[in-house]
CSV table of C-alpha atoms (C1' of nucleotides) in Angstrom, one decimal:
chain,number,residue,atom,x,y,z
A,116,MET,CA,0.0,0.0,0.0
A,117,ARG,CA,2.9,2.3,-0.6
A,118,LEU,CA,2.9,5.7,-2.3
A,119,SER,CA,6.0,5.9,-4.5
A,120,LYS,CA,8.5,8.8,-4.3
A,121,ARG,CA,7.3,9.8,-7.7
A,122,GLY,CA,3.7,10.0,-6.5
A,123,GLU,CA,4.8,11.7,-3.2
A,124,TYR,CA,7.0,14.3,-5.0
A,125,GLY,CA,4.3,15.0,-7.6
A,126,LEU,CA,1.6,15.6,-5.0
A,127,ARG,CA,3.9,17.8,-2.9
A,128,ALA,CA,4.8,19.8,-6.0
A,129,MET,CA,1.1,20.2,-7.0
A,130,ILE,CA,0.3,21.3,-3.4
A,131,ALA,CA,3.1,23.9,-3.6
A,132,LEU,CA,1.8,25.2,-6.9
A,133,ALA,CA,-1.7,25.5,-5.4
A,134,GLU,CA,-0.5,27.6,-2.5
A,135,PRO,CA,-1.6,31.2,-3.2
A,136,ALA,CA,1.1,33.5,-4.4
A,137,GLU,CA,2.2,36.3,-2.0
A,138,ASN,CA,0.6,39.3,-3.6
A,139,SER,CA,-1.0,38.3,-6.9
A,140,SER,CA,-4.3,36.5,-7.3
A,141,ALA,CA,-3.1,35.0,-10.7
A,142,PRO,CA,-2.3,31.4,-10.8
A,143,GLN,CA,1.0,30.7,-9.1
A,144,MET,CA,3.9,30.1,-11.4
A,145,MET,CA,7.0,28.3,-10.1
A,146,GLN,CA,10.1,26.9,-11.6
A,147,ILE,CA,11.3,23.3,-11.2
A,148,LYS,CA,14.4,24.5,-9.3
A,149,GLU,CA,12.3,26.5,-6.9
A,150,ILE,CA,10.0,23.6,-6.1
A,151,ALA,CA,12.8,21.2,-5.9
A,152,LEU,CA,14.7,23.4,-3.5
A,153,ARG,CA,11.7,24.0,-1.3
A,154,GLU,CA,10.6,20.4,-1.1
A,155,GLN,CA,14.1,18.9,-1.0
A,156,ILE,CA,13.6,16.9,-4.2
A,157,SER,CA,16.1,16.1,-7.0
A,158,ALA,CA,15.4,18.7,-9.6
A,159,LYS,CA,16.1,16.3,-12.5
A,160,PHE,CA,13.7,13.7,-11.0
A,161,LEU,CA,11.0,16.4,-10.4
A,162,GLU,CA,11.4,17.5,-14.0
A,163,GLN,CA,10.2,14.1,-15.3
A,164,ILE,CA,7.3,14.1,-12.8
A,165,LEU,CA,6.1,17.6,-13.7
A,166,LEU,CA,6.4,16.7,-17.4
A,167,ALA,CA,4.2,13.7,-16.9
A,168,LEU,CA,1.6,15.9,-15.1
A,169,LYS,CA,1.8,18.4,-17.9
A,170,ASN,CA,1.3,15.8,-20.5
A,171,ALA,CA,-1.7,14.5,-18.5
A,172,GLY,CA,-3.2,18.0,-18.8
A,173,MET,CA,-2.9,19.0,-15.2
A,174,LEU,CA,-0.2,21.6,-15.5
A,175,HIS,CA,0.6,24.2,-18.0
A,176,SER,CA,4.1,25.6,-18.6
A,177,LYS,CA,5.9,28.5,-20.0
A,178,MET,CA,9.3,27.9,-21.7
A,179,GLY,CA,12.3,30.1,-21.7
A,180,VAL,CA,13.5,32.9,-19.4
A,181,GLY,CA,11.1,33.6,-16.7
A,182,GLY,CA,9.1,30.5,-17.4
A,183,GLY,CA,7.8,27.8,-15.1
A,184,TYR,CA,4.8,25.7,-14.3
A,185,TYR,CA,1.3,26.5,-13.1
A,186,LEU,CA,-1.9,24.6,-12.6
A,187,ALA,CA,-4.0,24.0,-15.7
A,188,ARG,CA,-7.2,24.3,-13.7
A,189,SER,CA,-8.1,26.0,-10.4
A,190,ALA,CA,-7.0,24.3,-7.2
A,191,ASN,CA,-10.5,23.2,-6.3
A,192,GLU,CA,-10.9,21.4,-9.6
A,193,ILE,CA,-7.8,19.2,-9.3
A,194,THR,CA,-8.1,16.2,-6.9
A,195,LEU,CA,-5.4,14.2,-5.4
A,196,GLY,CA,-6.9,11.1,-7.0
A,197,GLN,CA,-6.3,12.6,-10.5
A,198,ILE,CA,-2.7,13.3,-9.6
A,199,PHE,CA,-2.1,10.0,-8.0
A,200,ARG,CA,-3.4,8.0,-11.0
A,201,VAL,CA,-1.1,9.8,-13.4
A,202,LEU,CA,1.9,9.1,-11.3
A,203,ASP,CA,1.2,5.8,-9.5
A,204,GLY,CA,-1.5,4.2,-11.6
A,205,PRO,CA,-4.8,2.7,-10.5
A,206,VAL,CA,-5.9,3.1,-6.9
A,207,ALA,CA,-7.2,-0.4,-6.7
A,208,PRO,CA,-5.1,-2.9,-4.7
A,209,VAL,CA,-6.0,-5.7,-7.2
A,210,LYS,CA,-6.8,-5.4,-10.9
A,211,CYS,CA,-10.1,-7.2,-10.7
A,212,VAL,CA,-11.6,-4.3,-8.7
A,213,SER,CA,-10.0,-1.5,-10.7
A,214,GLN,CA,-12.2,1.0,-12.5
A,215,MET,CA,-9.5,2.4,-14.7
A,216,ALA,CA,-7.6,-0.8,-15.4
A,217,TYR,CA,-9.8,-3.8,-14.9
A,218,GLU,CA,-8.4,-7.3,-15.5
A,219,PRO,CA,-9.8,-10.6,-14.3
A,220,CYS,CA,-7.7,-12.0,-11.5
A,221,GLY,CA,-8.3,-15.7,-12.2
A,222,CYS,CA,-10.4,-16.8,-9.3
A,223,PRO,CA,-13.0,-19.4,-10.4
A,224,ASP,CA,-16.0,-17.1,-9.6
A,225,GLU,CA,-15.3,-13.4,-9.4
A,226,GLU,CA,-18.8,-12.6,-8.2
A,227,THR,CA,-18.4,-14.5,-4.9
A,228,CYS,CA,-14.6,-14.2,-4.4
A,229,GLY,CA,-14.4,-12.9,-0.8
A,230,LEU,CA,-11.0,-11.3,-1.3
A,231,ARG,CA,-12.2,-9.4,-4.3
A,232,LEU,CA,-15.2,-8.1,-2.3
A,233,VAL,CA,-13.0,-6.8,0.5
A,234,MET,CA,-10.5,-5.3,-1.9
A,235,GLY,CA,-13.4,-3.6,-3.6
A,236,ASP,CA,-14.2,-1.9,-0.3
A,237,VAL,CA,-10.6,-0.8,0.1
A,238,ARG,CA,-10.6,0.6,-3.4
A,239,ASN,CA,-13.8,2.5,-2.7
A,240,ALA,CA,-12.6,3.9,0.6
A,241,VAL,CA,-9.3,5.1,-0.8
A,242,SER,CA,-10.8,6.7,-3.9
A,243,ASP,CA,-13.6,8.3,-1.8
A,244,ILE,CA,-10.8,10.2,0.0
A,245,LEU,CA,-8.5,10.9,-2.9
A,246,ASP,CA,-11.2,11.8,-5.4
A,247,HIS,CA,-13.0,14.1,-3.0
A,248,THR,CA,-9.9,16.0,-1.8
A,249,SER,CA,-8.9,18.8,-4.0
A,250,LEU,CA,-5.7,20.8,-3.8
A,251,ALA,CA,-7.8,23.6,-2.4
A,252,ASP,CA,-9.0,21.3,0.3
A,253,VAL,CA,-5.5,20.4,1.3
A,254,ILE,CA,-4.4,24.1,1.5
A,255,LYS,CA,-7.5,24.9,3.5
A,256,ARG,CA,-6.7,22.1,5.9
A,257,GLN,CA,-3.1,23.2,6.4
A,258,ASN,CA,-4.2,26.7,7.1
A,259,THR,CA,-6.8,25.6,9.6
A,260,ILE,CA,-4.2,23.8,11.6
A,261,ARG,CA,-1.7,26.6,11.4
A,262,LYS,CA,-4.2,29.0,12.8
A,263,ASN,CA,-5.4,26.5,15.4
A,264,PRO,CA,-2.2,24.7,16.6
A,265,GLY,CA,-2.6,21.6,18.6
A,266,VAL,CA,-6.1,20.6,17.4
B,237,MET,CA,-1.6,1.0,-3.8
B,238,ARG,CA,-1.0,-2.5,-5.0
B,239,LEU,CA,-1.5,-5.8,-3.1
B,240,SER,CA,1.5,-8.0,-3.9
B,241,LYS,CA,1.1,-11.5,-5.3
B,242,ARG,CA,2.6,-12.7,-2.0
B,243,GLY,CA,-0.1,-10.9,-0.1
B,244,GLU,CA,-2.8,-12.0,-2.4
B,245,TYR,CA,-1.8,-15.6,-2.3
B,246,GLY,CA,-1.5,-15.6,1.4
B,247,LEU,CA,-4.9,-14.1,1.9
B,248,ARG,CA,-6.5,-16.5,-0.5
B,249,ALA,CA,-4.8,-19.4,1.3
B,250,MET,CA,-6.0,-18.2,4.7
B,251,ILE,CA,-9.5,-17.8,3.4
B,252,ALA,CA,-9.4,-21.4,2.0
B,253,LEU,CA,-8.2,-22.7,5.3
B,254,ALA,CA,-11.0,-20.8,7.0
B,255,GLU,CA,-13.7,-22.5,4.9
B,256,PRO,CA,-15.4,-25.1,6.9
B,257,ALA,CA,-14.4,-28.7,6.2
B,258,GLU,CA,-17.1,-30.9,4.5
B,259,ASN,CA,-18.2,-33.1,7.4
B,260,SER,CA,-15.9,-32.3,10.3
B,261,SER,CA,-16.2,-29.4,12.7
B,262,ALA,CA,-12.6,-29.6,13.6
B,263,PRO,CA,-10.3,-26.9,12.2
B,264,GLN,CA,-9.7,-27.5,8.6
B,265,MET,CA,-6.3,-29.0,7.7
B,266,MET,CA,-5.0,-28.6,4.2
B,267,GLN,CA,-1.7,-29.4,2.4
B,268,ILE,CA,0.3,-26.9,0.5
B,269,LYS,CA,-0.3,-28.8,-2.8
B,270,GLU,CA,-4.0,-28.9,-2.2
B,271,ILE,CA,-4.3,-25.1,-1.7
B,272,ALA,CA,-1.9,-24.4,-4.5
B,273,LEU,CA,-3.9,-26.5,-6.9
B,274,ARG,CA,-7.2,-25.1,-5.9
B,275,GLU,CA,-6.0,-21.5,-6.0
B,276,GLN,CA,-3.8,-21.9,-9.0
B,277,ILE,CA,-0.6,-20.8,-7.2
B,278,SER,CA,3.0,-22.1,-7.5
B,279,ALA,CA,3.3,-24.6,-4.7
B,280,LYS,CA,6.9,-23.6,-4.0
B,281,PHE,CA,6.0,-20.0,-3.7
B,282,LEU,CA,3.0,-20.7,-1.5
B,283,GLU,CA,5.3,-22.8,0.7
B,284,GLN,CA,7.3,-19.7,1.6
B,285,ILE,CA,4.2,-17.7,2.2
B,286,LEU,CA,2.6,-20.2,4.5
B,287,LEU,CA,5.9,-20.6,6.4
B,288,ALA,CA,6.0,-16.8,7.0
B,289,LEU,CA,2.4,-16.9,8.3
B,290,LYS,CA,3.3,-19.9,10.5
B,291,ASN,CA,6.3,-18.1,11.9
B,292,ALA,CA,4.1,-15.1,12.6
B,293,GLY,CA,1.9,-17.4,14.7
B,294,MET,CA,-1.2,-17.4,12.5
B,295,LEU,CA,-0.9,-20.9,11.2
B,296,HIS,CA,0.0,-24.2,12.8
B,297,SER,CA,1.3,-27.2,10.9
B,298,LYS,CA,1.8,-30.9,11.2
B,299,MET,CA,4.8,-32.4,9.5
B,300,GLY,CA,5.1,-35.8,7.9
B,301,VAL,CA,2.6,-38.1,6.2
B,302,GLY,CA,-0.9,-36.8,6.5
B,303,GLY,CA,0.3,-33.4,7.6
B,304,GLY,CA,-0.7,-30.0,6.5
B,305,TYR,CA,-1.6,-26.5,7.7
B,306,TYR,CA,-4.5,-25.2,9.8
B,307,LEU,CA,-5.4,-21.9,11.4
B,308,ALA,CA,-3.8,-21.2,14.7
B,309,ARG,CA,-6.8,-19.3,16.0
B,310,SER,CA,-10.5,-19.4,15.1
B,311,ALA,CA,-11.5,-17.7,11.9
B,312,ASN,CA,-13.2,-14.8,13.6
B,313,GLU,CA,-10.0,-14.0,15.6
B,314,ILE,CA,-7.8,-13.6,12.5
B,315,THR,CA,-8.2,-10.4,10.6
B,316,LEU,CA,-7.1,-9.6,7.0
B,317,GLY,CA,-5.1,-6.7,8.5
B,318,GLN,CA,-2.9,-9.1,10.5
B,319,ILE,CA,-2.3,-11.3,7.4
B,320,PHE,CA,-1.6,-8.3,5.2
B,321,ARG,CA,1.0,-6.8,7.6
B,322,VAL,CA,2.9,-10.1,7.8
B,323,LEU,CA,3.2,-10.5,4.1
B,324,ASP,CA,3.1,-6.9,2.7
B,325,GLY,CA,4.2,-4.8,5.6
B,326,PRO,CA,2.6,-1.6,6.9
B,327,VAL,CA,-0.7,-0.5,5.6
B,328,ALA,CA,0.3,3.2,5.6
B,329,PRO,CA,1.0,4.7,2.2
B,330,VAL,CA,3.8,6.8,3.7
B,331,LYS,CA,6.0,6.0,6.7
B,332,CYS,CA,5.2,9.2,8.5
B,333,VAL,CA,1.6,8.0,9.1
B,334,SER,CA,2.5,4.4,9.9
B,335,GLN,CA,1.5,3.0,13.3
B,336,MET,CA,3.7,0.0,13.0
B,337,ALA,CA,6.7,1.5,11.2
B,338,TYR,CA,6.8,5.3,11.8
B,339,GLU,CA,9.6,7.3,10.3
B,340,PRO,CA,9.7,11.0,9.6
B,341,CYS,CA,9.3,11.9,6.0
B,342,GLY,CA,11.3,15.0,6.0
B,343,CYS,CA,8.7,17.7,5.5
B,344,PRO,CA,9.6,20.9,7.4
B,345,ASP,CA,6.6,20.7,9.6
B,346,GLU,CA,4.9,17.3,9.9
B,347,GLU,CA,2.0,18.7,12.0
B,348,THR,CA,0.8,20.9,9.2
B,349,CYS,CA,1.9,18.9,6.1
B,350,GLY,CA,-1.3,18.6,4.0
B,351,LEU,CA,-0.1,15.5,2.2
B,352,ARG,CA,0.6,13.7,5.5
B,353,LEU,CA,-2.9,14.6,6.8
B,354,VAL,CA,-4.6,13.1,3.8
B,355,MET,CA,-2.4,10.0,3.8
B,356,GLY,CA,-3.3,9.6,7.4
B,357,ASP,CA,-6.9,9.5,6.4
B,358,VAL,CA,-6.1,6.9,3.8
B,359,ARG,CA,-4.3,4.8,6.3
B,360,ASN,CA,-7.1,4.9,8.7
B,361,ALA,CA,-9.7,4.1,6.1
B,362,VAL,CA,-7.8,1.0,4.9
B,363,SER,CA,-6.9,-0.3,8.3
B,364,ASP,CA,-10.5,0.3,9.4
B,365,ILE,CA,-11.5,-2.2,6.8
B,366,LEU,CA,-8.7,-4.7,7.0
B,367,ASP,CA,-8.6,-4.8,10.8
B,368,HIS,CA,-12.3,-5.2,11.2
B,369,THR,CA,-12.7,-7.9,8.6
B,370,SER,CA,-12.0,-11.4,10.0
B,371,LEU,CA,-11.7,-14.5,7.9
B,372,ALA,CA,-15.0,-15.6,9.3
B,373,ASP,CA,-16.5,-12.3,7.9
B,374,VAL,CA,-15.1,-13.1,4.5
B,375,ILE,CA,-16.6,-16.6,4.5
B,376,LYS,CA,-19.9,-15.2,5.7
B,377,ARG,CA,-20.0,-12.7,2.9
B,378,GLN,CA,-19.2,-15.2,0.3
B,379,ASN,CA,-22.0,-17.5,1.5
B,380,THR,CA,-24.5,-14.6,1.6
B,381,ILE,CA,-23.9,-13.9,-2.1
B,382,ARG,CA,-24.0,-17.5,-3.1
B,383,LYS,CA,-27.4,-17.9,-1.5
B,384,ASN,CA,-28.6,-14.6,-2.9
B,385,PRO,CA,-27.2,-14.4,-6.4
B,386,GLY,CA,-27.2,-11.0,-8.2
B,387,VAL,CA,-27.5,-8.8,-5.1
C,285,DC,C1',20.8,38.5,-32.8
C,286,DA,C1',23.6,36.2,-29.3
C,287,DT,C1',23.0,34.4,-25.0
C,288,DA,C1',21.3,32.4,-21.1
C,289,DA,C1',17.3,30.8,-18.8
C,290,DA,C1',14.0,27.6,-18.7
C,291,DG,C1',11.2,23.6,-20.2
C,292,DT,C1',11.2,19.0,-23.3
C,293,DA,C1',12.6,14.5,-24.3
C,294,DT,C1',14.9,10.2,-24.1
C,295,DA,C1',18.4,7.1,-22.5
C,296,DT,C1',21.0,5.0,-19.0
C,297,DT,C1',22.2,3.4,-14.5
C,298,DA,C1',22.4,1.5,-9.7
C,299,DG,C1',19.9,-0.5,-6.5
C,300,DT,C1',16.1,-2.9,-4.8
C,301,DA,C1',11.9,-5.6,-4.8
C,302,DT,C1',9.1,-9.2,-6.7
C,303,DT,C1',8.1,-13.6,-8.1
C,304,DA,C1',9.3,-17.3,-8.3
C,305,DT,C1',12.5,-22.0,-8.6
C,306,DA,C1',15.8,-25.4,-6.6
C,307,DG,C1',17.7,-28.4,-3.5
C,308,DA,C1',18.9,-30.3,0.7
C,309,DC,C1',17.1,-31.2,5.3
C,310,DT,C1',13.6,-32.8,9.1
C,311,DT,C1',9.7,-35.0,10.9
C,312,DT,C1',6.2,-38.5,11.0
C,313,DA,C1',2.8,-42.3,9.6
C,314,DT,C1',2.6,-46.8,8.0
D,130,DA,C1',12.6,-48.4,5.7
D,131,DT,C1',10.2,-45.5,3.0
D,132,DA,C1',7.5,-42.0,1.3
D,133,DA,C1',4.8,-38.1,2.4
D,134,DA,C1',4.9,-33.8,4.1
D,135,DG,C1',6.6,-29.5,6.1
D,136,DT,C1',11.3,-26.5,6.9
D,137,DC,C1',15.0,-23.7,5.5
D,138,DT,C1',18.1,-21.2,2.6
D,139,DA,C1',20.0,-19.9,-1.6
D,140,DT,C1',19.7,-18.4,-6.2
D,141,DA,C1',17.8,-16.5,-10.6
D,142,DA,C1',15.1,-13.8,-13.7
D,143,DT,C1',12.6,-10.0,-14.3
D,144,DA,C1',10.6,-5.6,-13.3
D,145,DC,C1',10.4,-1.4,-11.0
D,146,DT,C1',12.2,2.7,-8.6
D,147,DA,C1',14.7,6.6,-8.1
D,148,DA,C1',17.8,9.1,-9.9
D,149,DT,C1',21.3,11.0,-13.3
D,150,DA,C1',22.9,12.4,-17.9
D,151,DT,C1',22.7,14.5,-22.2
D,152,DA,C1',21.1,16.8,-26.0
D,153,DC,C1',17.4,19.7,-27.8
D,154,DT,C1',13.8,23.6,-28.1
D,155,DT,C1',11.7,27.8,-26.8
D,156,DT,C1',11.8,32.5,-25.2
D,157,DA,C1',13.1,37.0,-22.9
D,158,DT,C1',16.3,40.4,-23.1
D,159,DG,C1',20.5,43.3,-23.5
DNA sequence: CATAAAGTATATTAGTATTATAGACTTTAT
DNA sequence: ATAAAGTCTATAATACTAATATACTTTATG
């Protein structure tokens, strides 16, 4: 049930990009180096990750001097589930309960396979969380705790 | 968020061992070969898995002619969570929210790290399911569906 | 228009994990 | 004594992970 470094770094980067810029209300633009430094990630590795997120349509970028990455949609329209799936693949613990990558798992009767039923519950529980938590939700939650320490 | 083959096979085997024997009410004893054949698993691979479960105290065995494996406790005292952890390690997606294998993940402030908060929710959701589902529950659920097809 | 900053793209590598397979050993029923 | 069955450890093949390297493209700006 592990989140890969790739997934972890990608999620951290997206959260960083969702954090409101100091003075502007425009979408926050950040450079790879900037994010890598702040989150203590290898810049070269992060590069690949951001590129994957860009190719998946979740980030836009600007090339050349003064360029960088910024969210393709507003922070409350991007869920952690979307990001996770791009970087780490399906949420389902076994293929036979996957919505995005179903494959039979070879048990004689899938309908009554007890393991499959439970793993289906797990899949639903996890995707309930990830698909209903937007980047904006994450920022909100961080801020709530910062204002209310120790709760 | 994948369940390894090791974990999958182990869970399948434990469920098979929890299924009540035909005529006896004694704990079901089965041989490696028997389980491997029925679940379509490499017998040699299953051997290692069952041994690990035995060393973790979840199975007992009888050596020699007519030997085999049987559950060390009754089916309603063994949860999928226990089995999972023996074979696949901690349930937590990141170490910094693990109960059984905590390790800091290096973010500047763990208390207000948004990713950590969400991953904590995921961990809790998954362990809620796995730790509250016993082998007996799985059998029960299978039987319910078998008697009530299409529900 | 040359240059440097920044993203794009692909290949390669070192290490680790996964999924087995193999073989020798121990225990036990008959 | 023998064969059936679990025990134990090593090894192999493959895939995946995390990272690094290198060459290329775009763009702002002096």
